[in-house]
Structures are given as C-alpha cells and as structure tokens.
PDB file of C-alpha atoms in Angstrom:
ATOM      1  CA  MET V   1       0.000   0.000   0.000  1.00 52.00           C
ATOM      2  CA  SER V   2       1.442   3.371  -0.949  1.00 54.00           C
ATOM      3  CA  GLU V   3       1.131   6.437   1.214  1.00 56.00           C
ATOM      4  CA  PRO V   4      -1.725   8.791   0.340  1.00 59.00           C
ATOM      5  CA  ARG V   5      -0.453  11.940  -1.383  1.00 69.00           C
ATOM      6  CA  GLU V   6      -1.938  14.255   1.218  1.00 91.00           C
ATOM      7  CA  LEU V   7      -0.201  12.421   4.099  1.00 96.00           C
ATOM      8  CA  ARG V   8       2.401  14.430   6.010  1.00 97.00           C
ATOM      9  CA  ILE V   9       4.562  13.098   8.860  1.00 98.00           C
ATOM     10  CA  ARG V  10       6.230  15.630  11.152  1.00 98.00           C
ATOM     11  CA  THR V  11       7.647  15.975  14.641  1.00 98.00           C
ATOM     12  CA  ALA V  12       5.013  16.995  17.174  1.00 98.00           C
ATOM     13  CA  VAL V  13       4.901  20.443  18.737  1.00 98.00           C
ATOM     14  CA  PRO V  14       3.531  21.298  22.201  1.00 97.00           C
ATOM     15  CA  ASP V  15       0.291  22.638  20.682  1.00 97.00           C
ATOM     16  CA  ASP V  16      -0.461  19.123  19.337  1.00 97.00           C
ATOM     17  CA  GLY V  17      -0.933  17.771  22.871  1.00 97.00           C
ATOM     18  CA  GLU V  18      -4.678  18.366  23.179  1.00 97.00           C
ATOM     19  CA  GLY V  19      -5.485  16.855  19.778  1.00 97.00           C
ATOM     20  CA  LEU V  20      -3.227  13.861  20.396  1.00 97.00           C
ATOM     21  CA  ALA V  21      -4.804  13.252  23.803  1.00 97.00           C
ATOM     22  CA  LEU V  22      -8.249  13.279  22.188  1.00 96.00           C
ATOM     23  CA  LEU V  23      -7.127  10.929  19.409  1.00 97.00           C
ATOM     24  CA  ASP V  24      -5.653   8.616  22.045  1.00 94.00           C
ATOM     25  CA  ARG V  25      -8.937   8.538  23.985  1.00 95.00           C
ATOM     26  CA  LEU V  26     -11.001   7.923  20.846  1.00 95.00           C
ATOM     27  CA  ALA V  27      -8.678   5.126  19.672  1.00 94.00           C
ATOM     28  CA  TRP V  28      -8.628   3.389  23.070  1.00 94.00           C
ATOM     29  CA  SER V  29      -9.335  -0.350  22.901  1.00 93.00           C
ATOM     30  CA  HIS V  30      -8.260  -3.493  24.758  1.00 89.00           C
ATOM     31  CA  LEU V  31      -6.938  -4.618  21.392  1.00 91.00           C
ATOM     32  CA  HIS V  32      -3.863  -2.543  22.224  1.00 93.00           C
ATOM     33  CA  ALA V  33      -4.364  -0.851  25.620  1.00 94.00           C
ATOM     34  CA  VAL V  34      -3.420  -2.487  28.919  1.00 95.00           C
ATOM     35  CA  VAL V  35      -4.739   0.341  31.074  1.00 93.00           C
ATOM     36  CA  PRO V  36      -8.416   1.108  31.782  1.00 93.00           C
ATOM     37  CA  ARG V  37     -10.369   3.413  29.478  1.00 93.00           C
ATOM     38  CA  PRO V  38      -9.294   6.999  30.290  1.00 93.00           C
ATOM     39  CA  GLN V  39     -11.636   8.994  32.499  1.00 94.00           C
ATOM     40  CA  PRO V  40     -11.682  12.712  33.327  1.00 94.00           C
ATOM     41  CA  PRO V  41      -9.716  14.553  34.449  1.00 95.00           C
ATOM     42  CA  TYR V  42      -7.492  13.522  31.543  1.00 94.00           C
ATOM     43  CA  PRO V  43      -3.743  13.800  31.954  1.00 93.00           C
ATOM     44  CA  PRO V  44      -1.753  15.814  29.416  1.00 95.00           C
ATOM     45  CA  PHE V  45      -0.484  13.876  26.418  1.00 96.00           C
ATOM     46  CA  PHE V  46       3.088  15.114  26.787  1.00 97.00           C
ATOM     47  CA  SER V  47       5.037  14.526  30.010  1.00 93.00           C
ATOM     48  CA  GLU V  48       8.583  13.974  31.240  1.00 91.00           C
ATOM     49  CA  ARG V  49       8.361  10.464  29.781  1.00 89.00           C
ATOM     50  CA  HIS V  50       7.254  11.574  26.303  1.00 93.00           C
ATOM     51  CA  THR V  51       8.008  15.049  24.999  1.00 96.00           C
ATOM     52  CA  PRO V  52       6.933  16.471  21.623  1.00 98.00           C
ATOM     53  CA  GLU V  53      10.389  15.570  20.253  1.00 97.00           C
ATOM     54  CA  ASP V  54       9.613  11.886  20.979  1.00 96.00           C
ATOM     55  CA  CYS V  55       6.417  11.977  18.936  1.00 98.00           C
ATOM     56  CA  LEU V  56       5.831  11.876  15.205  1.00 98.00           C
ATOM     57  CA  VAL V  57       2.442  13.086  14.018  1.00 98.00           C
ATOM     58  CA  ALA V  58       0.593  12.074  10.855  1.00 98.00           C
ATOM     59  CA  GLU V  59      -1.640  14.611   9.149  1.00 97.00           C
ATOM     60  CA  LEU V  60      -3.980  13.492   6.398  1.00 94.00           C
ATOM     61  CA  GLY V  61      -5.498  16.288   4.366  1.00 90.00           C
ATOM     62  CA  GLY V  62      -4.324  18.756   7.026  1.00 91.00           C
ATOM     63  CA  ARG V  63      -6.076  16.886   9.881  1.00 94.00           C
ATOM     64  CA  LEU V  64      -4.507  14.921  12.705  1.00 96.00           C
ATOM     65  CA  ALA V  65      -4.591  11.260  11.652  1.00 97.00           C
ATOM     66  CA  GLY V  66      -2.219   9.467  14.015  1.00 98.00           C
ATOM     67  CA  TYR V  67       0.980   9.417  15.999  1.00 98.00           C
ATOM     68  CA  VAL V  68       3.878   7.219  17.016  1.00 98.00           C
ATOM     69  CA  LEU V  69       5.922   7.623  20.215  1.00 98.00           C
ATOM     70  CA  LEU V  70       9.591   6.699  20.043  1.00 97.00           C
ATOM     71  CA  GLY V  71      11.538   6.450  23.276  1.00 96.00           C
ATOM     72  CA  PHE V  72      14.251   4.556  25.084  1.00 97.00           C
ATOM     73  CA  PRO V  73      13.312   1.122  26.440  1.00 96.00           C
ATOM     74  CA  THR V  74      15.301   1.676  29.655  1.00 96.00           C
ATOM     75  CA  PRO V  75      16.967   4.637  31.414  1.00 95.00           C
ATOM     76  CA  VAL V  76      20.479   3.083  31.394  1.00 97.00           C
ATOM     77  CA  ASP V  77      23.283   4.402  29.174  1.00 96.00           C
ATOM     78  CA  SER V  78      24.326   0.927  28.009  1.00 97.00           C
ATOM     79  CA  ASN V  79      20.924   0.647  26.261  1.00 96.00           C
ATOM     80  CA  ARG V  80      21.001   4.027  24.436  1.00 96.00           C
ATOM     81  CA  HIS V  81      21.604   2.380  21.049  1.00 98.00           C
ATOM     82  CA  VAL V  82      18.042   0.985  21.124  1.00 98.00           C
ATOM     83  CA  ARG V  83      14.824   2.917  20.534  1.00 98.00           C
ATOM     84  CA  GLN V  84      11.384   1.570  21.306  1.00 98.00           C
ATOM     85  CA  ILE V  85       8.026   2.297  19.731  1.00 98.00           C
ATOM     86  CA  GLN V  86       6.029   3.109  22.866  1.00 97.00           C
ATOM     87  CA  GLY V  87       2.718   4.046  21.326  1.00 96.00           C
ATOM     88  CA  LEU V  88       1.017   4.077  17.947  1.00 97.00           C
ATOM     89  CA  ALA V  89      -2.508   5.242  17.195  1.00 97.00           C
ATOM     90  CA  VAL V  90      -4.386   6.008  14.000  1.00 97.00           C
ATOM     91  CA  SER V  91      -7.754   7.759  13.905  1.00 96.00           C
ATOM     92  CA  GLU V  92     -10.754   5.676  12.869  1.00 94.00           C
ATOM     93  CA  GLU V  93     -11.217   7.744   9.695  1.00 94.00           C
ATOM     94  CA  ALA V  94      -7.590   7.248   8.608  1.00 95.00           C
ATOM     95  CA  ARG V  95      -7.335   3.484   9.151  1.00 93.00           C
ATOM     96  CA  GLY V  96      -6.578   1.397   6.088  1.00 92.00           C
ATOM     97  CA  ARG V  97      -4.979   4.333   4.281  1.00 93.00           C
ATOM     98  CA  GLY V  98      -1.303   3.627   5.010  1.00 95.00           C
ATOM     99  CA  VAL V  99      -0.998   6.008   7.956  1.00 97.00           C
ATOM    100  CA  GLY V 100       0.202   3.390  10.458  1.00 97.00           C
ATOM    101  CA  ARG V 101       2.755   2.042   7.976  1.00 98.00           C
ATOM    102  CA  ALA V 102       4.043   5.559   7.238  1.00 98.00           C
ATOM    103  CA  LEU V 103       4.380   6.267  10.963  1.00 98.00           C
ATOM    104  CA  VAL V 104       6.319   3.034  11.606  1.00 98.00           C
ATOM    105  CA  ARG V 105       8.641   3.770   8.676  1.00 98.00           C
ATOM    106  CA  ALA V 106       9.173   7.331   9.886  1.00 98.00           C
ATOM    107  CA  ALA V 107       9.937   6.106  13.425  1.00 98.00           C
ATOM    108  CA  VAL V 108      12.518   3.666  12.063  1.00 98.00           C
ATOM    109  CA  ASP V 109      14.098   6.459   9.975  1.00 98.00           C
ATOM    110  CA  VAL V 110      14.217   8.835  12.955  1.00 98.00           C
ATOM    111  CA  ALA V 111      15.716   6.136  15.180  1.00 98.00           C
ATOM    112  CA  ARG V 112      18.411   5.470  12.565  1.00 98.00           C
ATOM    113  CA  ARG V 113      19.199   9.209  12.204  1.00 97.00           C
ATOM    114  CA  ARG V 114      19.469   9.490  16.002  1.00 96.00           C
ATOM    115  CA  GLY V 115      22.102   6.749  16.047  1.00 97.00           C
ATOM    116  CA  ALA V 116      20.049   3.714  17.035  1.00 98.00           C
ATOM    117  CA  ARG V 117      21.159   0.243  16.000  1.00 98.00           C
ATOM    118  CA  ARG V 118      17.830  -1.416  16.852  1.00 98.00           C
ATOM    119  CA  VAL V 119      14.148  -0.611  17.261  1.00 98.00           C
ATOM    120  CA  THR V 120      11.947  -2.700  19.539  1.00 98.00           C
ATOM    121  CA  LEU V 121       8.298  -2.719  20.554  1.00 98.00           C
ATOM    122  CA  ARG V 122       5.720  -4.612  22.565  1.00 98.00           C
ATOM    123  CA  VAL V 123       2.382  -5.656  21.094  1.00 98.00           C
ATOM    124  CA  LEU V 124      -0.479  -7.687  22.520  1.00 98.00           C
ATOM    125  CA  ALA V 125      -0.702 -11.151  20.962  1.00 98.00           C
ATOM    126  CA  HIS V 126      -4.344 -10.699  19.954  1.00 97.00           C
ATOM    127  CA  ASN V 127      -3.606  -7.469  18.031  1.00 97.00           C
ATOM    128  CA  THR V 128      -3.293  -9.203  14.673  1.00 96.00           C
ATOM    129  CA  PRO V 129      -3.478  -6.046  12.496  1.00 95.00           C
ATOM    130  CA  ALA V 130      -0.584  -4.412  14.370  1.00 96.00           C
ATOM    131  CA  ARG V 131       1.501  -7.600  14.360  1.00 98.00           C
ATOM    132  CA  ARG V 132       1.039  -7.961  10.583  1.00 97.00           C
ATOM    133  CA  LEU V 133       2.070  -4.332  10.061  1.00 97.00           C
ATOM    134  CA  TYR V 134       5.197  -4.696  12.193  1.00 98.00           C
ATOM    135  CA  GLU V 135       6.172  -7.961  10.501  1.00 98.00           C
ATOM    136  CA  ALA V 136       5.715  -6.362   7.065  1.00 98.00           C
ATOM    137  CA  GLU V 137       8.093  -3.586   8.194  1.00 98.00           C
ATOM    138  CA  GLY V 138      10.852  -6.038   9.180  1.00 98.00           C
ATOM    139  CA  PHE V 139      10.107  -6.622  12.863  1.00 98.00           C
ATOM    140  CA  VAL V 140      10.405 -10.178  14.155  1.00 98.00           C
ATOM    141  CA  VAL V 141       9.155 -11.815  17.333  1.00 98.00           C
ATOM    142  CA  GLU V 142      12.020 -11.885  19.838  1.00 98.00           C
ATOM    143  CA  GLY V 143      10.074 -13.121  22.852  1.00 98.00           C
ATOM    144  CA  ILE V 144       6.680 -13.753  24.365  1.00 98.00           C
ATOM    145  CA  LEU V 145       5.561 -13.029  27.908  1.00 98.00           C
ATOM    146  CA  PRO V 146       2.726 -15.531  28.403  1.00 98.00           C
ATOM    147  CA  GLU V 147      -0.462 -14.282  30.066  1.00 98.00           C
ATOM    148  CA  GLU V 148       1.241 -10.974  30.922  1.00 98.00           C
ATOM    149  CA  PHE V 149      -2.019  -9.011  31.081  1.00 97.00           C
ATOM    150  CA  LEU V 150      -5.561  -9.724  32.278  1.00 97.00           C
ATOM    151  CA  LEU V 151      -7.911  -7.728  30.022  1.00 95.00           C
ATOM    152  CA  ASP V 152     -11.682  -8.039  30.277  1.00 92.00           C
ATOM    153  CA  GLY V 153     -11.318 -11.379  32.071  1.00 95.00           C
ATOM    154  CA  THR V 154      -8.937 -12.879  29.477  1.00 96.00           C
ATOM    155  CA  TYR V 155      -5.208 -13.459  29.883  1.00 97.00           C
ATOM    156  CA  VAL V 156      -3.252 -11.981  26.981  1.00 97.00           C
ATOM    157  CA  ASP V 157       0.352 -12.604  25.934  1.00 98.00           C
ATOM    158  CA  ASP V 158       2.726  -9.679  25.439  1.00 98.00           C
ATOM    159  CA  VAL V 159       4.837 -10.099  22.294  1.00 98.00           C
ATOM    160  CA  LEU V 160       8.289  -8.512  22.115  1.00 98.00           C
ATOM    161  CA  MET V 161       9.373  -7.591  18.593  1.00 98.00           C
ATOM    162  CA  GLY V 162      12.457  -5.916  17.200  1.00 98.00           C
ATOM    163  CA  ARG V 163      14.543  -5.192  14.146  1.00 98.00           C
ATOM    164  CA  SER V 164      18.080  -4.114  13.412  1.00 98.00           C
ATOM    165  CA  LEU V 165      18.783  -0.903  11.531  1.00 97.00           C
TER     166      LEU V 165
END
C-alpha cells in the first residue's frame, strides 16, 4: 500500500498535545491498551516520559490522523543504542490508508538518524493487524511473555518484537 499523497509526517509540537490526547482517547481499545479506558480529568499527552520531540504526528489532508511515540526502552546508558516504539494510534477515519505504515517507517528512519542500531516494541498477541504491520516492516518476534495481562477477564500474551537498523 502506498502512502496517500496528502499524508504528512512531522515531529510533534507542544500545541499538538490536546489533539493527540483526544485521538488517544477515541482510539482506546483493549486490542492494544493495557490500562483502563481513560476517564476525566485527563492527563496531558506530553510529560517527562514523552516530549513532543519523541512523537511523530501524521496529518492526512491537514487533519490529525495518528501518531507514534519513540523512546528509550530503559533509562540506562548501556541501552542508548536501542529505541522503542512506545505508542502508535491512527484515527478511525484514517485506518486502512497507510498512515500506520508511514508512521512506523518514519519512526525507524528517525531512530536510525538518532544513532540507534535497533528498534523494539511490545504488542499484545491478539492485536493481529498491528503484528502484521510490524512484521511487514521487518520486525520479528524476539520473545513472548505468556499471560502478561488480564484484560476483560482474558489473559493476553505480550509479544516482544524488534529489528536491526
């Protein structure tokens, strides 16, 4: 699938926070979320853990269509050569239009430019669409944490994936 012509990927700015928080709430699902559905008062999207510089935003036709968060998997210096996709969401209206794929590719490119040797991620085993996307972009399963989460009364495996750059 090729990227739609009107798709633009850019680094987030502080003013994106409110729109990204709303997108995150609207996209919430146990297909990918391990925390309860967000309730007011909603926390800000950006924090010490994820700043605008850690976030790539997709705009489709000038409207917010998705984001990907790229961070460090651990706080230790010996792990600084690895980046981790720590969040990916695409608006309902933009799904199936190549936005998620473009965001993953952009995250990999940014990680490479920032000196990373590897990119990793965690995905719930039952999230078949995300797993297919990651596999198509060169990620492989590197480990499975069996029954890591209890979601809606069902135990779900956490799948660790990664790829070299």
